[in-house]
Short mmCIF file of C-alpha atoms and ligand atoms in Angstrom, two decimals:
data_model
loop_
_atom_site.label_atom_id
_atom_site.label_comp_id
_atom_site.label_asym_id
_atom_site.label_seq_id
_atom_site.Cartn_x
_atom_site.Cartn_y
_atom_site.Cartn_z
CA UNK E 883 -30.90 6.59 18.53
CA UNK E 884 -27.60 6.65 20.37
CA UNK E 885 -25.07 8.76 19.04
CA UNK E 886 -22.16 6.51 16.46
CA UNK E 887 -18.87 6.90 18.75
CA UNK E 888 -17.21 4.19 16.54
CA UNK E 889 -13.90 4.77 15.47
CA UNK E 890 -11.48 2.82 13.26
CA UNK E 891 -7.81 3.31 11.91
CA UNK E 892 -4.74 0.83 11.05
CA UNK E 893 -1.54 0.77 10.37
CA UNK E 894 0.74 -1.45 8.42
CA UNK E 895 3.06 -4.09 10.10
CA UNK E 896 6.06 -2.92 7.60
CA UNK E 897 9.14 -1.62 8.08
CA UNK E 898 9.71 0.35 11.63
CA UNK E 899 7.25 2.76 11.84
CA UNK E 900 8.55 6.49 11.69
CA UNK E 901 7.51 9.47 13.57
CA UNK E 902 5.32 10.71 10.44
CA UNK E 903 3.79 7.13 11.38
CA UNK E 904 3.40 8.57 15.37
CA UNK E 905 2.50 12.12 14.22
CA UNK E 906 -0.02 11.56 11.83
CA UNK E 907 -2.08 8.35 13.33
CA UNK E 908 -0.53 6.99 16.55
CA UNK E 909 -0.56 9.80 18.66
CA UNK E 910 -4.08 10.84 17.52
CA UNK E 911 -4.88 6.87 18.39
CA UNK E 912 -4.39 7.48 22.19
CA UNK E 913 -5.53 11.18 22.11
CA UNK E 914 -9.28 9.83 20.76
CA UNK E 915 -9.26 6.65 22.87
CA UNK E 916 -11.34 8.39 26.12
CA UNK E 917 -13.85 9.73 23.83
CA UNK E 918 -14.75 7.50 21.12
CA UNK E 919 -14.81 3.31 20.76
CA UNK E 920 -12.04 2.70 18.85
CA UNK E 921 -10.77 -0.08 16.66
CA UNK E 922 -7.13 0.03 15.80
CA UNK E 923 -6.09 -2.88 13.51
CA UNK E 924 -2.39 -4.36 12.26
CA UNK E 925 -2.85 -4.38 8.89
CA UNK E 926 -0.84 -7.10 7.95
CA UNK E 927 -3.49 -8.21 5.25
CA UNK E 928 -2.64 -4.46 3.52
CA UNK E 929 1.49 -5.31 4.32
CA UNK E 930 1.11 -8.59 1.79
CA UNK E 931 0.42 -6.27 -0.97
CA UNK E 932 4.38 -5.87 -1.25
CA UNK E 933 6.21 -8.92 -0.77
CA UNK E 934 7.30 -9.69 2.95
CA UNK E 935 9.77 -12.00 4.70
CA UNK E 936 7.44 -14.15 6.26
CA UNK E 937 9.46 -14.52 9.55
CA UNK E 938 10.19 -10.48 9.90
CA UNK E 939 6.35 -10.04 9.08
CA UNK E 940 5.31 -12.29 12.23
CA UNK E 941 7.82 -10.76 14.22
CA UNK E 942 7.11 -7.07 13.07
CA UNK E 943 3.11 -7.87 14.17
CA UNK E 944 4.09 -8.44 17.75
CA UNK E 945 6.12 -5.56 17.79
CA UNK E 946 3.57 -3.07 16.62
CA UNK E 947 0.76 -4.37 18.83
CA UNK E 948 3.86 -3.78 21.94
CA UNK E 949 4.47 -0.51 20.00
CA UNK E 950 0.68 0.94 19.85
CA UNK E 951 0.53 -0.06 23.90
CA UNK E 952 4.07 1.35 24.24
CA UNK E 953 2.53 4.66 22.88
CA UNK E 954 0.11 4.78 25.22
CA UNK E 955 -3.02 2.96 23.50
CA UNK E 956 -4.75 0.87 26.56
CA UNK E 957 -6.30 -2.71 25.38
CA UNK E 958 -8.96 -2.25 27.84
CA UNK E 959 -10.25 0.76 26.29
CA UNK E 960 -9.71 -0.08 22.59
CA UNK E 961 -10.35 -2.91 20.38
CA UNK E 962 -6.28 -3.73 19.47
CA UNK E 963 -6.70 -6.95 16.69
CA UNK E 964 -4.49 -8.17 13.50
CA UNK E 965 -6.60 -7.50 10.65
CA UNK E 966 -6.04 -11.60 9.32
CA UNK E 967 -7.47 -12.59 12.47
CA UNK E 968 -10.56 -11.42 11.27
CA UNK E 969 -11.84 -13.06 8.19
CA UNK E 970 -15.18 -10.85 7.51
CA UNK E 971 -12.04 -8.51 6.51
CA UNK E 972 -11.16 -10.72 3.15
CA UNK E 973 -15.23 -11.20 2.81
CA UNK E 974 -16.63 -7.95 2.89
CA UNK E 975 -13.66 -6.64 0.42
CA UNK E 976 -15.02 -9.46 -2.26
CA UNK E 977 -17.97 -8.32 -1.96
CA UNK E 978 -17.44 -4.33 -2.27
CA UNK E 979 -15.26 -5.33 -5.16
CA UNK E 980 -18.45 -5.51 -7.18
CA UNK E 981 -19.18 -2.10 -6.12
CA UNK E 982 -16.17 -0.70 -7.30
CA UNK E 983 -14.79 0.11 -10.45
CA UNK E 984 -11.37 -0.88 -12.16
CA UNK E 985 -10.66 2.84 -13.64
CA UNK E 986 -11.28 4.48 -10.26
CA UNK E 987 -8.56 2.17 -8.73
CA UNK E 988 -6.36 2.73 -11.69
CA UNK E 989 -6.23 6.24 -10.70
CA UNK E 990 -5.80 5.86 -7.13
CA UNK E 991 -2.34 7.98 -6.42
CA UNK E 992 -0.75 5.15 -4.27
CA UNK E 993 -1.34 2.68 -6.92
CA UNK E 994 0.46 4.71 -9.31
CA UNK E 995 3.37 5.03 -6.71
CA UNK E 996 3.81 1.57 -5.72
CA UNK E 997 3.40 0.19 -9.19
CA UNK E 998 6.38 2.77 -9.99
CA UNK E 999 8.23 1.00 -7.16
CA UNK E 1000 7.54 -2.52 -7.40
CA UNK E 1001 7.44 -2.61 -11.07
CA UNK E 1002 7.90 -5.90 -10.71
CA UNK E 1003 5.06 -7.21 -9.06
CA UNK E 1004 2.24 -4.78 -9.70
CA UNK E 1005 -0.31 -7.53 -8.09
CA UNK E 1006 -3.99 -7.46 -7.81
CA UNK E 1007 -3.92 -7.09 -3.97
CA UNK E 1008 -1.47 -4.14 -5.03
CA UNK E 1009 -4.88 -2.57 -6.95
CA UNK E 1010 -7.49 -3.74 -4.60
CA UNK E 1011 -5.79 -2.16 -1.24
CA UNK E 1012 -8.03 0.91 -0.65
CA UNK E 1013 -11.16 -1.77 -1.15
CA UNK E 1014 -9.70 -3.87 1.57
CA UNK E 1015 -9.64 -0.71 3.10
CA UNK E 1016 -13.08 0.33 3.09
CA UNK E 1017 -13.85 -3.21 3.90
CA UNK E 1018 -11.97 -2.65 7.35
CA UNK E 1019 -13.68 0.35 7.97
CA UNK E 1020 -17.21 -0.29 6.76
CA UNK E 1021 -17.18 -3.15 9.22
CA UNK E 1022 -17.15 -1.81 12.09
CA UNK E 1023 -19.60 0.91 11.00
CA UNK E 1024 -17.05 3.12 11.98
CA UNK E 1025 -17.78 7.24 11.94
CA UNK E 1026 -14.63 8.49 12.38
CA UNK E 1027 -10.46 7.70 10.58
CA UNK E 1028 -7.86 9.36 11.97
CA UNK E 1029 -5.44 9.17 9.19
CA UNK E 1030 -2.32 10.87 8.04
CA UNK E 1031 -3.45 12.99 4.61
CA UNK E 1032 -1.82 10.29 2.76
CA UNK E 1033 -4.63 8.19 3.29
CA UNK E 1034 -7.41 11.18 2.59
CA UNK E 1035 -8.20 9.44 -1.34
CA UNK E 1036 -8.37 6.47 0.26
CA UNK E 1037 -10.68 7.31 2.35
CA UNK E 1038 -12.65 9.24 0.26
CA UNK E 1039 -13.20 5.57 -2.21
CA UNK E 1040 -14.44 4.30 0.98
CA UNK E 1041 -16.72 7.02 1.56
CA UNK E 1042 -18.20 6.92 -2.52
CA UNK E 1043 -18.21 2.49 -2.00
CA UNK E 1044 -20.10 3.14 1.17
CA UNK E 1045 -22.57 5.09 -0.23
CA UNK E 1046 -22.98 3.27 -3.65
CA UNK E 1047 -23.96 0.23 -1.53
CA UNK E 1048 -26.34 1.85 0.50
CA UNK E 1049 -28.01 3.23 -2.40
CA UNK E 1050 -28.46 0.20 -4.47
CA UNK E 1051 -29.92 -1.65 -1.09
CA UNK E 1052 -30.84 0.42 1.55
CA UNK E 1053 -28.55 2.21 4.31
CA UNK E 1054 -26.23 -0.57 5.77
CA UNK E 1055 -23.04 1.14 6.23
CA UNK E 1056 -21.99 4.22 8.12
CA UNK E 1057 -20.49 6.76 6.12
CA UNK E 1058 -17.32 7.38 7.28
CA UNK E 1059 -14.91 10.60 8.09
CA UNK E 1060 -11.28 11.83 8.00
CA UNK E 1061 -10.04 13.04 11.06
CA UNK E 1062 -6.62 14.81 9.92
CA UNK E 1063 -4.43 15.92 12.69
CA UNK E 1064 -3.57 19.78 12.35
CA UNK E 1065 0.14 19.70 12.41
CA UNK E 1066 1.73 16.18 11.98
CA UNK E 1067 -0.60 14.89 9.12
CA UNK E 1068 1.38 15.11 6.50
CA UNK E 1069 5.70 14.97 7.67
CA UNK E 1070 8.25 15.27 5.00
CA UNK E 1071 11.45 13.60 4.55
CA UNK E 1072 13.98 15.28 6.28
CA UNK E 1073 16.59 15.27 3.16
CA UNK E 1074 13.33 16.41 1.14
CA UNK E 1075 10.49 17.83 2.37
CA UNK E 1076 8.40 17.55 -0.22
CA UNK E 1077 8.58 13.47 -0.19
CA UNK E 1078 6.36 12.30 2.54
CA UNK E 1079 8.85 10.59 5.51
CA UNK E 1080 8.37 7.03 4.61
CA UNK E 1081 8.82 3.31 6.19
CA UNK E 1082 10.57 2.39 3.01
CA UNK E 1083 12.26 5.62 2.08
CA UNK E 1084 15.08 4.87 -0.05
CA UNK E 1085 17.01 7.59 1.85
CA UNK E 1086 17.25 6.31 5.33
CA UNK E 1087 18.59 9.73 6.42
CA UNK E 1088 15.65 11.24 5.83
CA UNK E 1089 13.16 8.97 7.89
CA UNK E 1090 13.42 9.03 11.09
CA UNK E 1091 12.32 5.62 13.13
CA UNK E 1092 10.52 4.66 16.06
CA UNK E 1093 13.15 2.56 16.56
CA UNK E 1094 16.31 4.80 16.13
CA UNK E 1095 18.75 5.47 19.21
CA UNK E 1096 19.11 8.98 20.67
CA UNK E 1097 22.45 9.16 18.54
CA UNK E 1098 21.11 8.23 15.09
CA UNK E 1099 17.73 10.56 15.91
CA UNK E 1100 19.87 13.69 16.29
CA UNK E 1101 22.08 13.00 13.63
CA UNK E 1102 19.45 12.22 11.46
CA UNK E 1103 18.06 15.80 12.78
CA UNK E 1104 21.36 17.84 12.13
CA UNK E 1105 21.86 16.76 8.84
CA UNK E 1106 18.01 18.07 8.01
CA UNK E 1107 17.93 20.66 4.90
CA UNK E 1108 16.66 24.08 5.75
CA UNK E 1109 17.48 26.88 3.85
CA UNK E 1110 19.40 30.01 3.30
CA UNK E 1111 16.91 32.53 5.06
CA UNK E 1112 18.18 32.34 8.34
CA UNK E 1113 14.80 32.80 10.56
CA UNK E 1114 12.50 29.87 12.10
CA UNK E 1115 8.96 30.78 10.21
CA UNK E 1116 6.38 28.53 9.14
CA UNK E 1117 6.38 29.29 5.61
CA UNK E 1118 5.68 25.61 3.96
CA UNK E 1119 5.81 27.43 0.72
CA UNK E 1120 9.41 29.17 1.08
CA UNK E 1121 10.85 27.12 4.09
CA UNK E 1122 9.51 23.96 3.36
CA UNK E 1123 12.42 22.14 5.34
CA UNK E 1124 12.37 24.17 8.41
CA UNK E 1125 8.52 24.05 8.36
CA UNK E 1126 8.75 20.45 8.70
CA UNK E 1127 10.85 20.86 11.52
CA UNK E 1128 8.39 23.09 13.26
CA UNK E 1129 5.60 20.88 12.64
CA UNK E 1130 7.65 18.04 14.25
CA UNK E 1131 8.68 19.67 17.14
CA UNK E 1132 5.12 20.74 17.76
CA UNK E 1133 4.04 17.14 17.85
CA UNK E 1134 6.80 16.13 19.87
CA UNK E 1135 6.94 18.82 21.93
CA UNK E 1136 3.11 19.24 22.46
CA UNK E 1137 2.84 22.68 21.51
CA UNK E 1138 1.34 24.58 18.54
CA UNK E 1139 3.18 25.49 15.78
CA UNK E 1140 3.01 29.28 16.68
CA UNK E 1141 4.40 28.22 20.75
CA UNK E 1142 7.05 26.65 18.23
CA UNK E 1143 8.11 29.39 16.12
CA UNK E 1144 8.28 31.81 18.80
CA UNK E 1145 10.59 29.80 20.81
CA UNK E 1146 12.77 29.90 18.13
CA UNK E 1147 12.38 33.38 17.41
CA UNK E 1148 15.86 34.79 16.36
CA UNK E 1149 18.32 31.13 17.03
CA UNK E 1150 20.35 29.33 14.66
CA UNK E 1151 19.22 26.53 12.23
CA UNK E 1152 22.16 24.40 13.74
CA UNK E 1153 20.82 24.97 17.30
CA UNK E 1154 17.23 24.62 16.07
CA UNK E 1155 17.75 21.14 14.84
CA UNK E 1156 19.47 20.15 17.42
CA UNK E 1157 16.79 21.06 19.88
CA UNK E 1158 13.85 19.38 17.64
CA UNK E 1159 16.23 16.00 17.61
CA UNK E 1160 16.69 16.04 21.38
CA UNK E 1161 13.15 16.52 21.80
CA UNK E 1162 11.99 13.81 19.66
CA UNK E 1163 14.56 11.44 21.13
CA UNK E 1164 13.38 12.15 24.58
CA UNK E 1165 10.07 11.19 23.52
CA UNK E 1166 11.17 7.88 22.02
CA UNK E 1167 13.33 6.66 24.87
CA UNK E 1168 10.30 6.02 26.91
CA UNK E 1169 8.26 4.57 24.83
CA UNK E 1170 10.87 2.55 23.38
CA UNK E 1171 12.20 0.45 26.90
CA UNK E 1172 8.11 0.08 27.31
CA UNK E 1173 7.83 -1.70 23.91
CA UNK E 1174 10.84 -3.93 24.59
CA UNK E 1175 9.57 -4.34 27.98
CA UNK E 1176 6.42 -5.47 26.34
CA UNK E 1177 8.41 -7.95 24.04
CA UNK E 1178 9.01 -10.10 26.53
CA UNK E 1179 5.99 -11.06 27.37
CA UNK E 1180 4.53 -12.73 24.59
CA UNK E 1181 1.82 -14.37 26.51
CA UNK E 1182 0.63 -10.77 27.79
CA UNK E 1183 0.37 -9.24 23.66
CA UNK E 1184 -0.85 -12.77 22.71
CA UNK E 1185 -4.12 -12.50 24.79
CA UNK E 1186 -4.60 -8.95 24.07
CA UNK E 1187 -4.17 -10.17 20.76
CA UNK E 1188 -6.82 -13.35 21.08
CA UNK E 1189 -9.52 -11.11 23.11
CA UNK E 1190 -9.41 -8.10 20.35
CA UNK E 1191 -9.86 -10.56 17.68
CA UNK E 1192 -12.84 -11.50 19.42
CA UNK E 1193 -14.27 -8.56 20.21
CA UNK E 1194 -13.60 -7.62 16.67
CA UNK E 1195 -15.22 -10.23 15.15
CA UNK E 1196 -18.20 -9.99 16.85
CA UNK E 1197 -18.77 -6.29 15.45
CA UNK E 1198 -17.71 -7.47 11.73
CA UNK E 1199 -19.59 -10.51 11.70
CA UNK E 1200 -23.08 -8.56 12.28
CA UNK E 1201 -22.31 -6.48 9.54
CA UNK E 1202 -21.41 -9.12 7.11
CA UNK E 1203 -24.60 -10.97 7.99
CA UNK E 1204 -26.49 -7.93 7.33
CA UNK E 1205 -25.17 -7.45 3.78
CA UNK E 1206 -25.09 -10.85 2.81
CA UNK E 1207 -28.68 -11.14 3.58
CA UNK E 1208 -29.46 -7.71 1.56
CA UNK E 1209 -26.96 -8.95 -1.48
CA UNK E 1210 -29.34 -12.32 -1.48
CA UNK E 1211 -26.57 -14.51 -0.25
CA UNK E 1212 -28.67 -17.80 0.65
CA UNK E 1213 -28.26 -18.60 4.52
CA UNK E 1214 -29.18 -21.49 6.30
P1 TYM T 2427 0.50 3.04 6.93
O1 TYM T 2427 0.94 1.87 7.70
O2 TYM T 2427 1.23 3.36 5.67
O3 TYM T 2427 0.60 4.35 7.80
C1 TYM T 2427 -0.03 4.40 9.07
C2 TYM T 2427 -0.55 5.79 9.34
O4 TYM T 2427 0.51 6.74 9.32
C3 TYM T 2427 0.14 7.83 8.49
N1 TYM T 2427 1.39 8.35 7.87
C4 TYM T 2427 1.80 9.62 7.99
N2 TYM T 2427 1.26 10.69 8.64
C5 TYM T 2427 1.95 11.84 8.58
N3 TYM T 2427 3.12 11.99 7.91
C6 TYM T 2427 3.69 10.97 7.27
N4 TYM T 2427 4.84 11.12 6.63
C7 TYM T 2427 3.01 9.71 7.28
N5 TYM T 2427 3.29 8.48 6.75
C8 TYM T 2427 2.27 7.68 7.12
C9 TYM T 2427 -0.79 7.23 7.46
O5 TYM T 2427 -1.59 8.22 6.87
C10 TYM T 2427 -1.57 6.26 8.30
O6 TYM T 2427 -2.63 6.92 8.95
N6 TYM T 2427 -3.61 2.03 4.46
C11 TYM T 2427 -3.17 2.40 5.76
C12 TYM T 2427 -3.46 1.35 6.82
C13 TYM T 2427 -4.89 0.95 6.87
C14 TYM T 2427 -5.96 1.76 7.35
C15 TYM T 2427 -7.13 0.92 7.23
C16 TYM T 2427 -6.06 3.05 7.85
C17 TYM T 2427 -5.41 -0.24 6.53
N7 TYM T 2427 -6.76 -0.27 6.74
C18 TYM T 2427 -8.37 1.42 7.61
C19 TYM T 2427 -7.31 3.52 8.23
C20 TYM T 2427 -8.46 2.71 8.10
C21 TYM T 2427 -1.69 2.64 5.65
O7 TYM T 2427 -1.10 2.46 4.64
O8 TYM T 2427 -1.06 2.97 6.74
#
């Protein structure tokens, strides 16, 4: 049998995207695109979970699909869809909803946060997002996730549904696996690096956006916490903020984390940040005038856009055929 290349990650049309966003998916997205088949969806079924401005939601899809191509990812070699263009998406998560279990969802750590945060609106999409999940992935029969840790329990539910269903029938659905990148997985928050850096951080200092100027990046970067040690070490333990740093500036920088620390061998925290801003804004600046660039020609994203979707559903449909038939879904 020929060897499963398939390959499948998404991201959420919310917010701007921030360079935990680029360093733990995104750049990994255009690193894997030569060797694998890959699927990269805009989740904007996942963004509804929260409530969205309908008009900024529409607006925020184009801009990500012009962001991912902006990065680098080329619609000729990947499959580049919106996930609600696709409606095996909505189908296949109905149906692995009776293959998954209201406790284990309960427990699920993001659950727990955004129910903390949206107190108000603790909806069932809210609950069933790593099943939607699984549904994305499982459809596509993908092997391979390349995720930022956050998403590691997610994908492990996917993993467990997967397998449940191919127990109770017979093997239908890939199995899939992480793929974690070594030093931008899992970015902190700049004001505290234990939070993850987040879209919707309440603390806009400490996220730092795709969409920032060079100004706001280096601010942003100056006004970092470190500590009071006074040496550039990758001690995530002890120096959690200037680890962070490190681990940025080795994405950004495209160097390990050891090239990193020995650069910085024996210079100031001030100067330190100030390098790791400049070279994270020289990074943007590129890609930035190519997604604007990109903005203005709708027509362009649109059919990259309309021939994903296609390609897309083509893939999901087969697999939703196949477990209909095995769940004893009549067909005609
Ligand atoms: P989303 O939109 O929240 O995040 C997109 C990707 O960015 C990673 N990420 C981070 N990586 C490192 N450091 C950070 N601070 C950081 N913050 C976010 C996330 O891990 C993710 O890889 N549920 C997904 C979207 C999704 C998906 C899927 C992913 C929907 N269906 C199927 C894989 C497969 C999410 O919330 O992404």
């Amino acid at each position: 049998m020929e060897e499963n290349r398939k390959l499948y990650s998404a991201v959420q049309p919310t917010n701007n995207l921030t360079i935990g966003n680029y360093a733990g998916a995104v750049k990994n997205f255009v690193a894997l695109q030569n060797d694998y088949d890959c699927f990269y969806a805009i989740a904007n079924m996942h963004a509804i979970t929260v409530r969205q401005e309908p008009a900024e939601l529409r607006k925020r899809t184009l801009a990500l699909a012009a962001l991912y191509i902006a990065c680098g990812i080329d619609p000729d070699k990947c499959v580049l869809y919106v996930q609600s263009h696709v409606s095996a998406h909505a189908e296949l998560c109905w149906v692995l909803n009776t293959f998954t279990y209201v406790g284990e969802m309960e427990r699920m750590t993001q659950f727990k946060d955004k129910s903390r945060k949206h107190a108000d609106n603790i909806n069932m999409g809210l609950m069933d997002y790593p099943v939607l999940m699984a549904a994305d992935i499982l459809l596509y029969q993908a092997r391979f996730v390349p995720v930022g840790q956050d998403q590691r329990q997610h994908l492990e539910i996917s993993r467990d549904i997967a397998q449940r269903f191919n127990n109770a029938y017979s093997p239908t659905f890939t199995v899939p696996e992480g793929i974690y990148m070594k030093a931008g997985a899992k970015i902190g928050d700049l004001s505290d690096p234990a939070k993850k850096m987040s879209k919707s951080a309440e603390n806009a200092n400490g996220s730092v956006f795709l969409t920032d100027d060079r100004d706001t990046v280096i601010r942003k970067f100056k006004r970092a916490v470190t500590d009071s040690l006074s040496c550039v070490k990758y001690d995530p333990e002890n120096q959690p903020g200037v680890s962070n740093l490190l681990s940025i500036y080795s994405v950004f920088a495209n160097k390990s984390v050891a090239e990193a620390e020995k650069e910085f061998e024996g210079v100031g925290y001030g100067d330190f940040k100030l390098a790791v801003g400049e070279t994270v804004a020289d990074m943007l600046a590129p890609i930035q005038s190519e997604q604007a660039r990109l903005l203005q020609d709708k027509a362009y994203l649109d059919g990259v856009l309309k021939s994903g979707a296609e390609k897309a559903r083509y893939v999901a449909n087969k697999t939703l055929a196949k477990v209909y038939k095995k769940i004893g879904f009549y067909g005609v």
